[in-house]
PDB file of C-alpha atoms in Angstrom:
ATOM      1  CA  LEU A   1      -5.647 -12.186 -55.526  1.00 91.00           C
ATOM      2  CA  TYR A   2      -5.848  -8.851 -56.659  1.00 89.00           C
ATOM      3  CA  ILE A   3      -4.716  -6.204 -54.123  1.00 87.00           C
ATOM      4  CA  ALA A   4      -6.482  -2.865 -55.182  1.00 86.00           C
ATOM      5  CA  ASP A   5      -3.981  -0.389 -53.500  1.00 83.00           C
ATOM      6  CA  ASN A   6      -1.785   2.081 -55.765  1.00 75.00           C
ATOM      7  CA  ASN A   7       0.743   2.270 -52.917  1.00 81.00           C
ATOM      8  CA  PHE A   8       1.025  -1.257 -51.210  1.00 84.00           C
ATOM      9  CA  GLY A   9       3.522  -1.718 -49.062  1.00 84.00           C
ATOM     10  CA  MET A  10       4.478   1.587 -47.787  1.00 84.00           C
ATOM     11  CA  PHE A  11       2.338   2.060 -44.697  1.00 88.00           C
ATOM     12  CA  ASN A  12       2.121  -0.008 -41.123  1.00 88.00           C
ATOM     13  CA  ARG A  13      -1.414  -1.307 -42.132  1.00 91.00           C
ATOM     14  CA  ASP A  14       0.190  -3.008 -45.075  1.00 92.00           C
ATOM     15  CA  ARG A  15       2.179  -5.132 -42.821  1.00 92.00           C
ATOM     16  CA  GLU A  16      -0.968  -6.039 -41.157  1.00 94.00           C
ATOM     17  CA  VAL A  17      -2.790  -7.134 -44.452  1.00 94.00           C
ATOM     18  CA  ALA A  18       0.817  -9.245 -45.561  1.00 93.00           C
ATOM     19  CA  LEU A  19       0.719 -10.835 -42.223  1.00 95.00           C
ATOM     20  CA  LEU A  20      -3.099 -12.057 -42.646  1.00 96.00           C
ATOM     21  CA  ILE A  21      -2.124 -13.334 -46.060  1.00 95.00           C
ATOM     22  CA  ARG A  22       0.644 -15.085 -45.080  1.00 95.00           C
ATOM     23  CA  LYS A  23      -1.355 -16.802 -42.605  1.00 96.00           C
ATOM     24  CA  MET A  24      -3.895 -17.679 -45.226  1.00 96.00           C
ATOM     25  CA  GLN A  25      -1.213 -18.824 -47.194  1.00 95.00           C
ATOM     26  CA  ASP A  26       0.452 -21.495 -44.605  1.00 95.00           C
ATOM     27  CA  ASN A  27      -3.013 -22.529 -43.351  1.00 96.00           C
ATOM     28  CA  TYR A  28      -4.981 -22.824 -46.660  1.00 96.00           C
ATOM     29  CA  GLY A  29      -2.100 -22.743 -49.536  1.00 94.00           C
ATOM     30  CA  TRP A  30      -4.394 -19.581 -50.752  1.00 95.00           C
ATOM     31  CA  PRO A  31      -3.701 -17.136 -52.549  1.00 94.00           C
ATOM     32  CA  VAL A  32      -0.862 -18.979 -54.500  1.00 91.00           C
ATOM     33  CA  PHE A  33      -0.137 -15.719 -56.434  1.00 88.00           C
ATOM     34  CA  LEU A  34      -0.663 -11.786 -55.678  1.00 86.00           C
ATOM     35  CA  ASP A  35      -0.453  -8.804 -58.231  1.00 82.00           C
ATOM     36  CA  THR A  36      -0.273  -5.179 -56.756  1.00 82.00           C
ATOM     37  CA  THR A  37       0.999  -2.230 -57.367  1.00 76.00           C
ATOM     38  CA  GLY A  38       3.911  -0.699 -55.562  1.00 70.00           C
ATOM     39  CA  GLY A  39       4.552   2.382 -53.688  1.00 66.00           C
ATOM     40  CA  LYS A  40       6.124   5.631 -54.944  1.00 64.00           C
ATOM     41  CA  SER A  41       8.530   5.868 -52.176  1.00 67.00           C
ATOM     42  CA  ARG A  42       9.788   3.863 -48.817  1.00 73.00           C
ATOM     43  CA  VAL A  43      11.470   0.974 -50.894  1.00 73.00           C
ATOM     44  CA  LYS A  44      13.168  -0.530 -47.880  1.00 77.00           C
ATOM     45  CA  LYS A  45       9.239  -0.144 -45.720  1.00 83.00           C
ATOM     46  CA  MET A  46       7.983  -2.133 -48.860  1.00 80.00           C
ATOM     47  CA  LEU A  47      10.930  -4.525 -48.980  1.00 79.00           C
ATOM     48  CA  GLU A  48      10.008  -5.275 -45.185  1.00 83.00           C
ATOM     49  CA  THR A  49       5.919  -6.085 -45.969  1.00 86.00           C
ATOM     50  CA  ILE A  50       6.149  -7.972 -49.047  1.00 81.00           C
ATOM     51  CA  SER A  51       9.297 -10.551 -47.329  1.00 84.00           C
ATOM     52  CA  ILE A  52       6.233 -11.649 -45.165  1.00 89.00           C
ATOM     53  CA  LEU A  53       4.852 -13.304 -48.057  1.00 88.00           C
ATOM     54  CA  LYS A  54       5.612 -16.841 -49.564  1.00 88.00           C
ATOM     55  CA  PRO A  55       8.501 -16.631 -51.857  1.00 82.00           C
ATOM     56  CA  LYS A  56       7.668 -16.072 -55.839  1.00 79.00           C
ATOM     57  CA  THR A  57       3.970 -15.073 -54.772  1.00 83.00           C
ATOM     58  CA  LEU A  58       3.912 -11.317 -56.028  1.00 79.00           C
ATOM     59  CA  THR A  59       3.982  -9.400 -59.173  1.00 72.00           C
ATOM     60  CA  ILE A  60       4.764  -5.734 -58.546  1.00 66.00           C
ATOM     61  CA  ALA A  61       3.484  -3.380 -61.478  1.00 65.00           C
ATOM     62  CA  MET A  62       5.436  -0.446 -61.714  1.00 62.00           C
ATOM     63  CA  SER A  63       2.677   1.989 -62.942  1.00 63.00           C
ATOM     64  CA  THR A  64       4.757   4.268 -65.110  1.00 70.00           C
ATOM     65  CA  GLN A  65       2.329   5.967 -67.154  1.00 73.00           C
ATOM     66  CA  SER A  66       4.750   8.313 -68.492  1.00 76.00           C
ATOM     67  CA  MET A  67       8.778   9.097 -67.843  1.00 72.00           C
ATOM     68  CA  THR A  68       8.585  12.442 -69.404  1.00 78.00           C
ATOM     69  CA  PRO A  69       8.801  15.314 -66.422  1.00 77.00           C
ATOM     70  CA  GLU A  70       6.228  17.832 -67.780  1.00 83.00           C
ATOM     71  CA  VAL A  71       3.942  15.268 -68.291  1.00 80.00           C
ATOM     72  CA  LEU A  72       4.150  13.840 -64.645  1.00 73.00           C
ATOM     73  CA  LYS A  73       4.076  17.436 -63.701  1.00 80.00           C
ATOM     74  CA  ASN A  74       1.045  18.203 -65.708  1.00 79.00           C
ATOM     75  CA  ILE A  75      -0.995  14.894 -64.203  1.00 76.00           C
ATOM     76  CA  LYS A  76       0.794  15.561 -60.912  1.00 72.00           C
ATOM     77  CA  ARG A  77       2.043  12.289 -60.510  1.00 70.00           C
ATOM     78  CA  LYS A  78       5.319  10.690 -58.955  1.00 67.00           C
ATOM     79  CA  ASN A  79       6.821   7.332 -59.998  1.00 64.00           C
ATOM     80  CA  LEU A  80       9.107   5.138 -58.383  1.00 60.00           C
ATOM     81  CA  GLU A  81      12.518   5.921 -59.260  1.00 63.00           C
ATOM     82  CA  MET A  82      13.442   3.095 -61.498  1.00 62.00           C
ATOM     83  CA  LYS A  83      16.522   2.564 -59.485  1.00 63.00           C
ATOM     84  CA  ASP A  84      14.324   1.842 -56.410  1.00 63.00           C
ATOM     85  CA  PHE A  85      11.814   0.024 -58.363  1.00 63.00           C
ATOM     86  CA  LEU A  86      14.780  -2.520 -59.953  1.00 64.00           C
ATOM     87  CA  TRP A  87      16.433  -2.789 -56.388  1.00 60.00           C
ATOM     88  CA  LEU A  88      13.431  -4.020 -55.214  1.00 60.00           C
ATOM     89  CA  GLN A  89      12.895  -6.317 -57.864  1.00 60.00           C
ATOM     90  CA  LYS A  90      17.064  -7.951 -57.056  1.00 61.00           C
ATOM     91  CA  ASN A  91      16.472  -7.897 -53.244  1.00 58.00           C
ATOM     92  CA  SER A  92      12.593  -9.392 -52.868  1.00 56.00           C
ATOM     93  CA  LYS A  93      12.812 -13.315 -52.668  1.00 56.00           C
ATOM     94  CA  VAL A  94       8.929 -12.816 -52.914  1.00 51.00           C
ATOM     95  CA  THR A  95       8.720 -10.991 -55.831  1.00 56.00           C
ATOM     96  CA  LYS A  96       8.611 -13.179 -59.257  1.00 56.00           C
ATOM     97  CA  ASN A  97      11.063 -13.372 -61.645  1.00 55.00           C
ATOM     98  CA  ILE A  98       9.283 -10.565 -63.899  1.00 65.00           C
ATOM     99  CA  SER A  99       9.070  -7.284 -64.434  1.00 74.00           C
ATOM    100  CA  THR A 100       6.027  -4.994 -65.581  1.00 79.00           C
ATOM    101  CA  SER A 101       5.195  -1.423 -66.396  1.00 83.00           C
ATOM    102  CA  GLU A 102       2.165   0.238 -67.627  1.00 86.00           C
ATOM    103  CA  LEU A 103       2.083   3.451 -69.697  1.00 92.00           C
ATOM    104  CA  ILE A 104      -0.795   5.785 -71.148  1.00 94.00           C
ATOM    105  CA  ILE A 105      -1.238   6.618 -74.366  1.00 96.00           C
ATOM    106  CA  GLY A 106      -2.077  10.758 -74.884  1.00 94.00           C
ATOM    107  CA  LEU A 107      -1.659  12.320 -71.247  1.00 93.00           C
ATOM    108  CA  PRO A 108      -1.466  16.181 -71.269  1.00 92.00           C
ATOM    109  CA  GLY A 109       2.208  17.193 -72.618  1.00 93.00           C
ATOM    110  CA  GLU A 110       2.748  13.581 -74.226  1.00 95.00           C
ATOM    111  CA  THR A 111       4.382  13.733 -78.120  1.00 96.00           C
ATOM    112  CA  LYS A 112       5.011  11.084 -79.944  1.00 97.00           C
ATOM    113  CA  GLU A 113       8.611  11.445 -79.300  1.00 97.00           C
ATOM    114  CA  SER A 114       8.230  11.498 -75.728  1.00 95.00           C
ATOM    115  CA  PHE A 115       6.238   8.246 -75.655  1.00 96.00           C
ATOM    116  CA  PHE A 116       9.088   6.518 -78.019  1.00 97.00           C
ATOM    117  CA  LYS A 117      11.764   7.850 -75.591  1.00 95.00           C
ATOM    118  CA  THR A 118       9.678   6.205 -72.659  1.00 93.00           C
ATOM    119  CA  VAL A 119       9.531   3.100 -74.368  1.00 95.00           C
ATOM    120  CA  ALA A 120      12.987   2.849 -74.797  1.00 95.00           C
ATOM    121  CA  ALA A 121      14.187   4.127 -71.661  1.00 90.00           C
ATOM    122  CA  LEU A 122      11.744   1.540 -69.911  1.00 90.00           C
ATOM    123  CA  ILE A 123      13.507  -1.226 -72.303  1.00 92.00           C
ATOM    124  CA  ALA A 124      16.859  -0.041 -71.289  1.00 90.00           C
ATOM    125  CA  SER A 125      16.018  -0.709 -67.414  1.00 82.00           C
ATOM    126  CA  GLY A 126      15.398  -4.377 -68.551  1.00 82.00           C
ATOM    127  CA  ILE A 127      11.457  -4.273 -67.614  1.00 84.00           C
ATOM    128  CA  ASP A 128      10.177  -7.428 -68.996  1.00 86.00           C
ATOM    129  CA  ILE A 129       6.519  -6.416 -70.202  1.00 88.00           C
ATOM    130  CA  ILE A 130       5.363  -2.734 -71.222  1.00 92.00           C
ATOM    131  CA  THR A 131       1.516  -2.545 -71.337  1.00 92.00           C
ATOM    132  CA  PRO A 132       0.522   0.778 -73.186  1.00 94.00           C
ATOM    133  CA  TYR A 133      -3.284   1.825 -72.392  1.00 95.00           C
ATOM    134  CA  THR A 134      -5.069   4.924 -74.094  1.00 96.00           C
ATOM    135  CA  LEU A 135      -6.128   7.406 -72.211  1.00 96.00           C
ATOM    136  CA  MET A 136      -9.605   7.420 -70.698  1.00 96.00           C
ATOM    137  CA  LYS A 137     -11.702  10.439 -69.922  1.00 96.00           C
ATOM    138  CA  LEU A 138     -13.257   9.441 -66.125  1.00 93.00           C
ATOM    139  CA  ASN A 139     -15.978  11.607 -65.217  1.00 91.00           C
ATOM    140  CA  GLY A 140     -14.738  13.521 -61.499  1.00 91.00           C
ATOM    141  CA  THR A 141     -11.531  13.050 -62.007  1.00 90.00           C
ATOM    142  CA  LYS A 142      -9.328  16.263 -61.857  1.00 90.00           C
ATOM    143  CA  LEU A 143      -7.768  15.404 -65.624  1.00 90.00           C
ATOM    144  CA  SER A 144     -11.164  15.049 -66.979  1.00 93.00           C
ATOM    145  CA  ASP A 145     -11.852  18.741 -65.464  1.00 92.00           C
ATOM    146  CA  GLU A 146      -8.779  19.979 -67.334  1.00 90.00           C
ATOM    147  CA  ILE A 147      -9.724  18.405 -70.619  1.00 93.00           C
ATOM    148  CA  ASN A 148     -13.103  19.952 -70.213  1.00 93.00           C
ATOM    149  CA  ASP A 149     -11.900  23.367 -69.559  1.00 92.00           C
ATOM    150  CA  ASN A 150      -9.638  22.876 -73.243  1.00 91.00           C
ATOM    151  CA  ILE A 151     -12.219  20.496 -75.041  1.00 92.00           C
ATOM    152  CA  ASN A 152     -11.520  22.202 -78.655  1.00 94.00           C
ATOM    153  CA  SER A 153      -7.933  21.045 -77.917  1.00 94.00           C
ATOM    154  CA  TYR A 154      -8.504  17.032 -77.461  1.00 96.00           C
ATOM    155  CA  THR A 155     -10.030  14.476 -80.106  1.00 97.00           C
ATOM    156  CA  LEU A 156     -12.402  12.316 -77.774  1.00 97.00           C
ATOM    157  CA  LYS A 157     -13.785   8.794 -79.335  1.00 98.00           C
ATOM    158  CA  TYR A 158     -15.999   6.310 -77.865  1.00 98.00           C
ATOM    159  CA  ARG A 159     -15.268   2.428 -77.421  1.00 97.00           C
ATOM    160  CA  ILE A 160     -16.772  -1.049 -75.928  1.00 96.00           C
ATOM    161  CA  VAL A 161     -14.973  -1.980 -73.083  1.00 95.00           C
ATOM    162  CA  PRO A 162     -13.508  -5.291 -74.337  1.00 93.00           C
ATOM    163  CA  LYS A 163     -16.164  -8.375 -73.859  1.00 91.00           C
ATOM    164  CA  GLN A 164     -18.269  -5.953 -71.346  1.00 94.00           C
ATOM    165  CA  PHE A 165     -21.771  -6.151 -73.404  1.00 94.00           C
ATOM    166  CA  GLY A 166     -24.799  -8.106 -73.076  1.00 93.00           C
ATOM    167  CA  GLU A 167     -28.787  -8.494 -73.285  1.00 91.00           C
ATOM    168  CA  TYR A 168     -30.942  -7.899 -70.752  1.00 93.00           C
ATOM    169  CA  ASP A 169     -34.474  -8.029 -70.739  1.00 93.00           C
ATOM    170  CA  ASN A 170     -34.248  -7.893 -74.582  1.00 89.00           C
ATOM    171  CA  ASN A 171     -31.802  -4.824 -73.904  1.00 91.00           C
ATOM    172  CA  LEU A 172     -28.642  -4.071 -75.130  1.00 92.00           C
ATOM    173  CA  ILE A 173     -26.150  -2.800 -72.670  1.00 94.00           C
ATOM    174  CA  PHE A 174     -22.787  -1.587 -73.456  1.00 95.00           C
ATOM    175  CA  ASP A 175     -20.028  -0.667 -70.765  1.00 96.00           C
ATOM    176  CA  ILE A 176     -18.285   2.493 -72.671  1.00 96.00           C
ATOM    177  CA  GLU A 177     -15.222   4.316 -72.107  1.00 96.00           C
ATOM    178  CA  LYS A 178     -14.254   7.846 -73.395  1.00 97.00           C
ATOM    179  CA  VAL A 179     -11.033   7.992 -74.393  1.00 97.00           C
ATOM    180  CA  VAL A 180      -8.631  10.488 -75.684  1.00 97.00           C
ATOM    181  CA  VAL A 181      -7.184  10.012 -79.338  1.00 97.00           C
ATOM    182  CA  ALA A 182      -5.559  13.441 -79.993  1.00 97.00           C
ATOM    183  CA  THR A 183      -4.165  16.285 -77.574  1.00 96.00           C
ATOM    184  CA  PRO A 184      -2.589  19.576 -78.437  1.00 95.00           C
ATOM    185  CA  THR A 185       0.758  17.888 -78.727  1.00 96.00           C
ATOM    186  CA  MET A 186      -0.539  14.669 -80.014  1.00 97.00           C
ATOM    187  CA  THR A 187      -1.891  14.334 -83.186  1.00 97.00           C
ATOM    188  CA  PHE A 188      -4.347  11.746 -84.285  1.00 98.00           C
ATOM    189  CA  ASP A 189      -1.612  10.375 -86.405  1.00 98.00           C
ATOM    190  CA  ASP A 190       1.013  10.295 -83.790  1.00 98.00           C
ATOM    191  CA  TYR A 191      -1.872   8.518 -81.693  1.00 98.00           C
ATOM    192  CA  MET A 192      -2.016   5.634 -84.434  1.00 98.00           C
ATOM    193  CA  GLU A 193       1.529   5.716 -83.968  1.00 98.00           C
ATOM    194  CA  CYS A 194       2.074   5.195 -80.415  1.00 97.00           C
ATOM    195  CA  ARG A 195      -0.575   2.165 -80.821  1.00 98.00           C
ATOM    196  CA  GLY A 196       1.524   0.881 -83.633  1.00 98.00           C
ATOM    197  CA  LEU A 197       4.501   0.503 -81.397  1.00 98.00           C
ATOM    198  CA  SER A 198       2.240  -1.068 -78.570  1.00 97.00           C
ATOM    199  CA  PHE A 199       1.654  -3.825 -81.348  1.00 98.00           C
ATOM    200  CA  PHE A 200       5.080  -4.945 -81.513  1.00 98.00           C
ATOM    201  CA  LEU A 201       5.261  -4.143 -78.206  1.00 97.00           C
ATOM    202  CA  HIS A 202       3.253  -7.180 -77.453  1.00 96.00           C
ATOM    203  CA  ILE A 203       3.788  -9.286 -80.562  1.00 96.00           C
ATOM    204  CA  VAL A 204       7.656  -9.243 -80.374  1.00 96.00           C
ATOM    205  CA  TYR A 205       8.801  -7.922 -76.852  1.00 96.00           C
ATOM    206  CA  LYS A 206       6.412  -9.571 -74.725  1.00 94.00           C
ATOM    207  CA  ASN A 207       6.273 -12.967 -76.521  1.00 93.00           C
ATOM    208  CA  ASP A 208       7.619 -15.642 -74.606  1.00 91.00           C
ATOM    209  CA  ALA A 209       9.086 -17.237 -77.684  1.00 91.00           C
ATOM    210  CA  PHE A 210      11.514 -14.381 -78.317  1.00 93.00           C
ATOM    211  CA  LYS A 211      12.922 -14.315 -74.462  1.00 91.00           C
ATOM    212  CA  LYS A 212      16.216 -16.042 -75.067  1.00 90.00           C
ATOM    213  CA  VAL A 213      16.672 -13.787 -78.638  1.00 92.00           C
ATOM    214  CA  ILE A 214      16.451 -10.742 -76.627  1.00 93.00           C
ATOM    215  CA  CYS A 215      18.609 -12.527 -73.938  1.00 89.00           C
ATOM    216  CA  LEU A 216      21.232 -12.858 -76.612  1.00 89.00           C
ATOM    217  CA  LEU A 217      21.104  -9.319 -77.919  1.00 92.00           C
ATOM    218  CA  LEU A 218      21.710  -7.865 -74.596  1.00 90.00           C
ATOM    219  CA  LEU A 219      24.785 -10.213 -73.645  1.00 87.00           C
ATOM    220  CA  ALA A 220      25.794  -8.913 -77.084  1.00 88.00           C
ATOM    221  CA  LYS A 221      25.385  -5.512 -75.806  1.00 89.00           C
ATOM    222  CA  CYS A 222      22.957  -4.516 -78.986  1.00 92.00           C
ATOM    223  CA  ASN A 223      20.413  -2.228 -78.013  1.00 95.00           C
ATOM    224  CA  VAL A 224      16.773  -3.659 -77.957  1.00 96.00           C
ATOM    225  CA  TYR A 225      14.825  -0.630 -78.754  1.00 97.00           C
ATOM    226  CA  ASP A 226      16.317  -0.114 -81.820  1.00 97.00           C
ATOM    227  CA  TRP A 227      15.678  -4.353 -82.301  1.00 97.00           C
ATOM    228  CA  ILE A 228      12.373  -3.558 -81.777  1.00 97.00           C
ATOM    229  CA  ILE A 229      11.884  -0.463 -84.220  1.00 98.00           C
ATOM    230  CA  GLU A 230      13.726  -1.710 -86.699  1.00 97.00           C
ATOM    231  CA  ILE A 231      11.135  -4.939 -86.698  1.00 97.00           C
ATOM    232  CA  MET A 232       8.413  -2.327 -86.920  1.00 98.00           C
ATOM    233  CA  ASN A 233       9.633  -0.540 -89.794  1.00 97.00           C
ATOM    234  CA  TYR A 234      10.664  -3.901 -91.900  1.00 97.00           C
ATOM    235  CA  VAL A 235       6.857  -5.385 -91.133  1.00 97.00           C
ATOM    236  CA  ARG A 236       5.481  -2.131 -92.481  1.00 95.00           C
ATOM    237  CA  ASN A 237       7.057  -1.849 -95.505  1.00 93.00           C
ATOM    238  CA  PHE A 238       7.163  -5.564 -96.697  1.00 91.00           C
ATOM    239  CA  GLU A 239       4.414  -7.606 -98.012  1.00 89.00           C
ATOM    240  CA  GLY A 240       3.971 -10.611 -96.079  1.00 94.00           C
ATOM    241  CA  LYS A 241       1.384 -12.335 -93.415  1.00 97.00           C
ATOM    242  CA  PRO A 242       3.002 -10.291 -90.586  1.00 97.00           C
ATOM    243  CA  SER A 243       2.245  -6.830 -92.405  1.00 97.00           C
ATOM    244  CA  LYS A 244      -1.188  -7.732 -93.377  1.00 97.00           C
ATOM    245  CA  LEU A 245      -1.679  -8.513 -89.947  1.00 97.00           C
ATOM    246  CA  PHE A 246      -0.371  -4.943 -88.545  1.00 98.00           C
ATOM    247  CA  ASN A 247      -2.245  -3.362 -91.337  1.00 97.00           C
ATOM    248  CA  ALA A 248      -5.672  -5.172 -90.021  1.00 97.00           C
ATOM    249  CA  PHE A 249      -4.643  -3.932 -86.391  1.00 97.00           C
ATOM    250  CA  ILE A 250      -4.341  -0.583 -87.812  1.00 97.00           C
ATOM    251  CA  VAL A 251      -7.850  -0.895 -88.881  1.00 97.00           C
ATOM    252  CA  GLU A 252      -9.625  -1.957 -86.578  1.00 96.00           C
ATOM    253  CA  THR A 253      -7.744   0.117 -84.076  1.00 97.00           C
ATOM    254  CA  LYS A 254      -9.468   3.188 -86.217  1.00 97.00           C
ATOM    255  CA  ASN A 255     -12.791   1.251 -86.405  1.00 95.00           C
ATOM    256  CA  GLU A 256     -13.010   0.553 -82.560  1.00 96.00           C
ATOM    257  CA  LEU A 257     -13.643   4.408 -81.982  1.00 97.00           C
ATOM    258  CA  TRP A 258     -17.552   5.727 -82.931  1.00 97.00           C
ATOM    259  CA  PRO A 259     -18.223   9.534 -82.709  1.00 97.00           C
ATOM    260  CA  SER A 260     -20.425   9.411 -79.389  1.00 97.00           C
ATOM    261  CA  ALA A 261     -22.295   6.606 -77.103  1.00 96.00           C
ATOM    262  CA  LYS A 262     -25.271   6.910 -79.256  1.00 96.00           C
ATOM    263  CA  SER A 263     -23.675   5.641 -82.292  1.00 97.00           C
ATOM    264  CA  ILE A 264     -22.659   2.436 -80.528  1.00 96.00           C
ATOM    265  CA  TYR A 265     -26.100   1.782 -79.749  1.00 94.00           C
ATOM    266  CA  ASP A 266     -27.648   2.741 -82.936  1.00 95.00           C
ATOM    267  CA  PHE A 267     -25.256   0.183 -84.828  1.00 96.00           C
ATOM    268  CA  PHE A 268     -25.403  -2.828 -82.685  1.00 95.00           C
ATOM    269  CA  GLN A 269     -29.261  -2.821 -82.688  1.00 91.00           C
ATOM    270  CA  GLY A 270     -28.744  -4.401 -85.891  1.00 90.00           C
ATOM    271  CA  LYS A 271     -28.889  -8.230 -85.090  1.00 90.00           C
ATOM    272  CA  ASP A 272     -26.300  -8.613 -88.100  1.00 94.00           C
ATOM    273  CA  ASN A 273     -24.152  -6.319 -86.203  1.00 94.00           C
ATOM    274  CA  TYR A 274     -24.681  -7.511 -83.122  1.00 94.00           C
ATOM    275  CA  LYS A 275     -23.827 -11.089 -84.104  1.00 94.00           C
ATOM    276  CA  LYS A 276     -20.417  -9.651 -85.081  1.00 93.00           C
ATOM    277  CA  LEU A 277     -19.617  -8.309 -81.491  1.00 93.00           C
ATOM    278  CA  LEU A 278     -20.697 -11.636 -80.093  1.00 93.00           C
ATOM    279  CA  SER A 279     -18.075 -13.216 -82.356  1.00 92.00           C
ATOM    280  CA  GLY A 280     -15.264 -10.985 -81.765  1.00 89.00           C
ATOM    281  CA  GLU A 281     -15.342  -9.227 -84.838  1.00 90.00           C
ATOM    282  CA  TYR A 282     -16.103  -6.028 -82.563  1.00 93.00           C
ATOM    283  CA  GLY A 283     -15.243  -5.170 -79.387  1.00 92.00           C
ATOM    284  CA  GLU A 284     -12.187  -7.307 -78.297  1.00 93.00           C
ATOM    285  CA  ASN A 285      -9.049  -6.167 -76.661  1.00 95.00           C
ATOM    286  CA  LEU A 286      -7.247  -5.656 -79.932  1.00 96.00           C
ATOM    287  CA  LEU A 287      -3.566  -6.062 -78.664  1.00 95.00           C
ATOM    288  CA  ALA A 288      -4.607  -9.560 -77.210  1.00 94.00           C
ATOM    289  CA  LYS A 289      -6.450 -10.711 -80.194  1.00 95.00           C
ATOM    290  CA  TYR A 290      -3.804  -9.805 -82.640  1.00 96.00           C
ATOM    291  CA  SER A 291      -0.911 -11.269 -80.158  1.00 95.00           C
ATOM    292  CA  ARG A 292      -3.137 -14.437 -80.518  1.00 95.00           C
ATOM    293  CA  LEU A 293      -3.503 -14.277 -84.331  1.00 96.00           C
ATOM    294  CA  ALA A 294       0.221 -13.534 -84.540  1.00 96.00           C
ATOM    295  CA  ASN A 295       1.213 -16.748 -82.592  1.00 95.00           C
ATOM    296  CA  ILE A 296      -1.627 -18.794 -84.706  1.00 96.00           C
ATOM    297  CA  ASN A 297      -1.570 -17.745 -88.159  1.00 95.00           C
ATOM    298  CA  CYS A 298       1.927 -16.498 -88.818  1.00 96.00           C
ATOM    299  CA  PHE A 299       4.209 -17.484 -86.062  1.00 95.00           C
ATOM    300  CA  ASP A 300       7.066 -18.823 -88.616  1.00 95.00           C
ATOM    301  CA  GLU A 301       6.779 -15.734 -90.813  1.00 96.00           C
ATOM    302  CA  TRP A 302       8.117 -13.526 -87.618  1.00 96.00           C
ATOM    303  CA  LEU A 303      10.249 -15.602 -86.337  1.00 93.00           C
ATOM    304  CA  ASP A 304      12.109 -15.499 -89.600  1.00 93.00           C
ATOM    305  CA  ILE A 305      11.547 -11.406 -89.707  1.00 95.00           C
ATOM    306  CA  VAL A 306      12.842 -11.898 -85.602  1.00 94.00           C
ATOM    307  CA  VAL A 307      15.841 -13.854 -86.539  1.00 91.00           C
ATOM    308  CA  MET A 308      17.139 -11.336 -89.664  1.00 91.00           C
ATOM    309  CA  ILE A 309      16.780  -8.435 -87.809  1.00 93.00           C
ATOM    310  CA  THR A 310      18.754  -9.981 -84.570  1.00 92.00           C
ATOM    311  CA  GLU A 311      21.218 -11.301 -87.370  1.00 88.00           C
ATOM    312  CA  ARG A 312      21.646  -7.584 -88.666  1.00 89.00           C
ATOM    313  CA  HIS A 313      22.158  -6.481 -85.273  1.00 89.00           C
ATOM    314  CA  LEU A 314      24.903  -8.869 -84.172  1.00 87.00           C
ATOM    315  CA  GLU A 315      27.220  -8.740 -87.173  1.00 80.00           C
ATOM    316  CA  ASN A 316      29.191  -6.227 -85.889  1.00 67.00           C
ATOM    317  CA  LYS A 317      29.896  -8.488 -82.762  1.00 68.00           C
ATOM    318  CA  LYS A 318      30.820 -11.965 -84.889  1.00 62.00           C
ATOM    319  CA  LYS A 319      33.952 -12.542 -82.505  1.00 52.00           C
ATOM    320  CA  ASP A 320      31.965 -12.613 -79.659  1.00 57.00           C
ATOM    321  CA  ASN A 321      28.812 -14.720 -80.831  1.00 56.00           C
ATOM    322  CA  LYS A 322      30.456 -18.073 -79.682  1.00 48.00           C
ATOM    323  CA  ASN A 323      30.952 -17.145 -76.207  1.00 56.00           C
ATOM    324  CA  ILE A 324      27.539 -15.224 -76.338  1.00 57.00           C
ATOM    325  CA  LEU A 325      25.717 -18.586 -77.207  1.00 50.00           C
ATOM    326  CA  ILE A 326      27.795 -20.515 -74.768  1.00 47.00           C
ATOM    327  CA  LYS A 327      26.412 -17.566 -71.646  1.00 52.00           C
ATOM    328  CA  LEU A 328      23.203 -17.935 -73.436  1.00 47.00           C
ATOM    329  CA  LYS A 329      22.425 -21.200 -72.066  1.00 42.00           C
ATOM    330  CA  TYR A 330      23.031 -20.122 -68.337  1.00 43.00           C
ATOM    331  CA  TYR A 331      21.252 -17.042 -68.831  1.00 42.00           C
TER     332      TYR A 331
END
């Protein structure tokens, strides 16, 4: 069950909702899992509310968007403080043992450097899954109006929402989103760098196969963010299947962007082009697509790189490695 509430748990009515859901869980065994976004304050109130639910059934996402104070001020946003989020995760018996956070690339005032710092801060805090999104320009929002007021300072492109298309009554229909790929403080090349980091967050940091490696690094008190950046730099500068995969992702990330909605319709009117859309050559969620390809086509190569870079980071802590490996079995 997905609860479409960006501040769940903060108010009295949420307690009533939680009581109803718990009654359904006890009587019918459903919902087995819940997903929602917690409020930005009143963490004790939230804990009281979500504790009503069955244990280990709830995933609360920390919708961070950014951790840059100037950016949060620009978008009139207040995040749940990190210490409160971690306290909530630690003290709740209801939440699943996983923490997630979402970021948005291209918010007003964000730079490539500040985006990378936000990622570093989230990793240092122990957030398990970090999912960056590209900023969408949604008509009717204040942010969209602000962009319109400074339209010459922004670069906007169009792309198909992944898998959201079809043929109805002999007409091709596409769900198209308008996205921001350059701002006064972030060039298009900077945007691509941020997308590149997102690639490695998905393939390495989010990958369950490497979770114990990350635990090992944490036990050895290594900097996991620096570890990811070193893997990123290695893959970008050396030939091999992972490098080819990354380069293909970068090419497709650029190719998914169109100058107008009309150009999308015109291109896919051709039968051969529409077949490519149906086959997944176009119109995919690229991070999900390339995560699958990394695991299916070249996992051994990724593993070799991860192990090599990990050994480098452990070199200065050799005397502790034996104890670390023993601890890792129980981590």
